[in-house]
PDB file of C-alpha atoms in Angstrom:
ATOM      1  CA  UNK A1481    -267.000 172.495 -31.841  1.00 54.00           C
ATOM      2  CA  UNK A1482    -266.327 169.598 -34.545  1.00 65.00           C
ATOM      3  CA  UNK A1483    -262.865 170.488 -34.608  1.00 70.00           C
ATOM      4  CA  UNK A1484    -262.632 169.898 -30.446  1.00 72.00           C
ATOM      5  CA  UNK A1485    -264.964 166.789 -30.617  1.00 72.00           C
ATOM      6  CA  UNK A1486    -261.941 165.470 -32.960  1.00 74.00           C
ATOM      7  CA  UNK A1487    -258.970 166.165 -30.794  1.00 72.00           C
ATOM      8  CA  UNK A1488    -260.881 164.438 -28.119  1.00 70.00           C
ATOM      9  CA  UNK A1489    -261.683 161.704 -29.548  1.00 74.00           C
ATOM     10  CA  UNK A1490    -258.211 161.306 -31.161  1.00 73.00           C
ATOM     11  CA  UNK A1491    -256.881 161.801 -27.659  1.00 73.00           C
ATOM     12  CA  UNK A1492    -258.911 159.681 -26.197  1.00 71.00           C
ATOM     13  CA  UNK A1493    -258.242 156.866 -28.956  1.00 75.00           C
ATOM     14  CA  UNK A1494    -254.259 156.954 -27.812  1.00 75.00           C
ATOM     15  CA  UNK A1495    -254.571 157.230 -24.628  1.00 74.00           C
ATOM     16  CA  UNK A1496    -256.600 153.415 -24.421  1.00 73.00           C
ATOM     17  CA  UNK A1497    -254.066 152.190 -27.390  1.00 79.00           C
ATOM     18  CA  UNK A1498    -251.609 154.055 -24.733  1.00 82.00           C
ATOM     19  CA  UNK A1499    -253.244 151.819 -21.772  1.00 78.00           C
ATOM     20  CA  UNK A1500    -253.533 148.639 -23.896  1.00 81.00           C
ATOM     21  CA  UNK A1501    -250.061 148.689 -24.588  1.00 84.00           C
ATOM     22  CA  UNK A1502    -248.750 148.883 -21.229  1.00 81.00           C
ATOM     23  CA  UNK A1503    -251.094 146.177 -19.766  1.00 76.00           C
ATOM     24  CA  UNK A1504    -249.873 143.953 -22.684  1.00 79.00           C
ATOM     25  CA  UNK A1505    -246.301 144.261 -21.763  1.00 78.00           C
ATOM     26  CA  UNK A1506    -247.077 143.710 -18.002  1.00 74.00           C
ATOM     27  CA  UNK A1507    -249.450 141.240 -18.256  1.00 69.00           C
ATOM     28  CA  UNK A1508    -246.654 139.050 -20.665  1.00 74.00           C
ATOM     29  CA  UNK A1509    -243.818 139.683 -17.903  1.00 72.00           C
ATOM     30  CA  UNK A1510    -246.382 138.406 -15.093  1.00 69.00           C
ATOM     31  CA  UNK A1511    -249.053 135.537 -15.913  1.00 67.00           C
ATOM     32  CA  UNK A1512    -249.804 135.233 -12.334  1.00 58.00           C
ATOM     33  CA  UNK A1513    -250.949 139.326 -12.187  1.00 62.00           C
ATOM     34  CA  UNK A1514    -252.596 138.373 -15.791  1.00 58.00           C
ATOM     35  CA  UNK A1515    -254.387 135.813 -13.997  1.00 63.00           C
ATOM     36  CA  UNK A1516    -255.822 136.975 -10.919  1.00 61.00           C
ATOM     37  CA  UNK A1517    -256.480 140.831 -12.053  1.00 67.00           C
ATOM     38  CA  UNK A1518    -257.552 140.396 -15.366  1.00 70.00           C
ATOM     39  CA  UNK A1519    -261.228 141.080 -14.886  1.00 74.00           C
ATOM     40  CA  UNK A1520    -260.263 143.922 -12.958  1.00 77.00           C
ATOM     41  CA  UNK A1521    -257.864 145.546 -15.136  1.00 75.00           C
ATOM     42  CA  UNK A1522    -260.616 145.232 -18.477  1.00 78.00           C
ATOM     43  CA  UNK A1523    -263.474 146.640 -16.913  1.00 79.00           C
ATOM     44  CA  UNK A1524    -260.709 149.461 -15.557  1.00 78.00           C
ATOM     45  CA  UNK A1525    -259.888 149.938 -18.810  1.00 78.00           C
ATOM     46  CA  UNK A1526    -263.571 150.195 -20.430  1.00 80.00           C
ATOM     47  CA  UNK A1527    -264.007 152.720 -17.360  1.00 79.00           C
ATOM     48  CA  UNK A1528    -261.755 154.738 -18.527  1.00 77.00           C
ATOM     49  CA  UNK A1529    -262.392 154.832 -22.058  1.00 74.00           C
ATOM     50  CA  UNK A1530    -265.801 155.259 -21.581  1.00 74.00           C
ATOM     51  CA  UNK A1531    -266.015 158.058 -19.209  1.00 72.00           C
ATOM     52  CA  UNK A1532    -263.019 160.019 -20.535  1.00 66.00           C
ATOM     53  CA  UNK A1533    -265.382 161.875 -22.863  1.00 63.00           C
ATOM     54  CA  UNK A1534    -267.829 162.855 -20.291  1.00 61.00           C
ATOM     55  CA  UNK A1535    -264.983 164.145 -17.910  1.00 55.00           C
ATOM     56  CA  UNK A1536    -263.783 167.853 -18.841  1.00 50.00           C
TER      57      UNK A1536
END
């Protein structure tokens, strides 16, 4: 059980740094996008960070 809790949190961890990382490099190629769906793309983000976990 402690052991799986770990992988998915660990998982879970790279897959936002994962997320992070791409909206970084899109958001410095297009201001405008940065702009107008920033809001949209954070709470996206949080979303999905937050209810990875809970989905199995």
């Amino acid at each position: 059980m402690i052991l799986e809790s770990s992988v998915v949190s660990v998982t879970v961890s790279l897959n936002c740094n994962v997320i992070v990382v791409f909206l970084t490099v899109v958001m410095r190629y297009n201001e405008c996008f940065r702009l107008i769906h920033i809001g949209h793309i954070i709470s996206l983000v949080v979303l999905t960070c937050e209810l990875r976990p809970f989905s199995k």
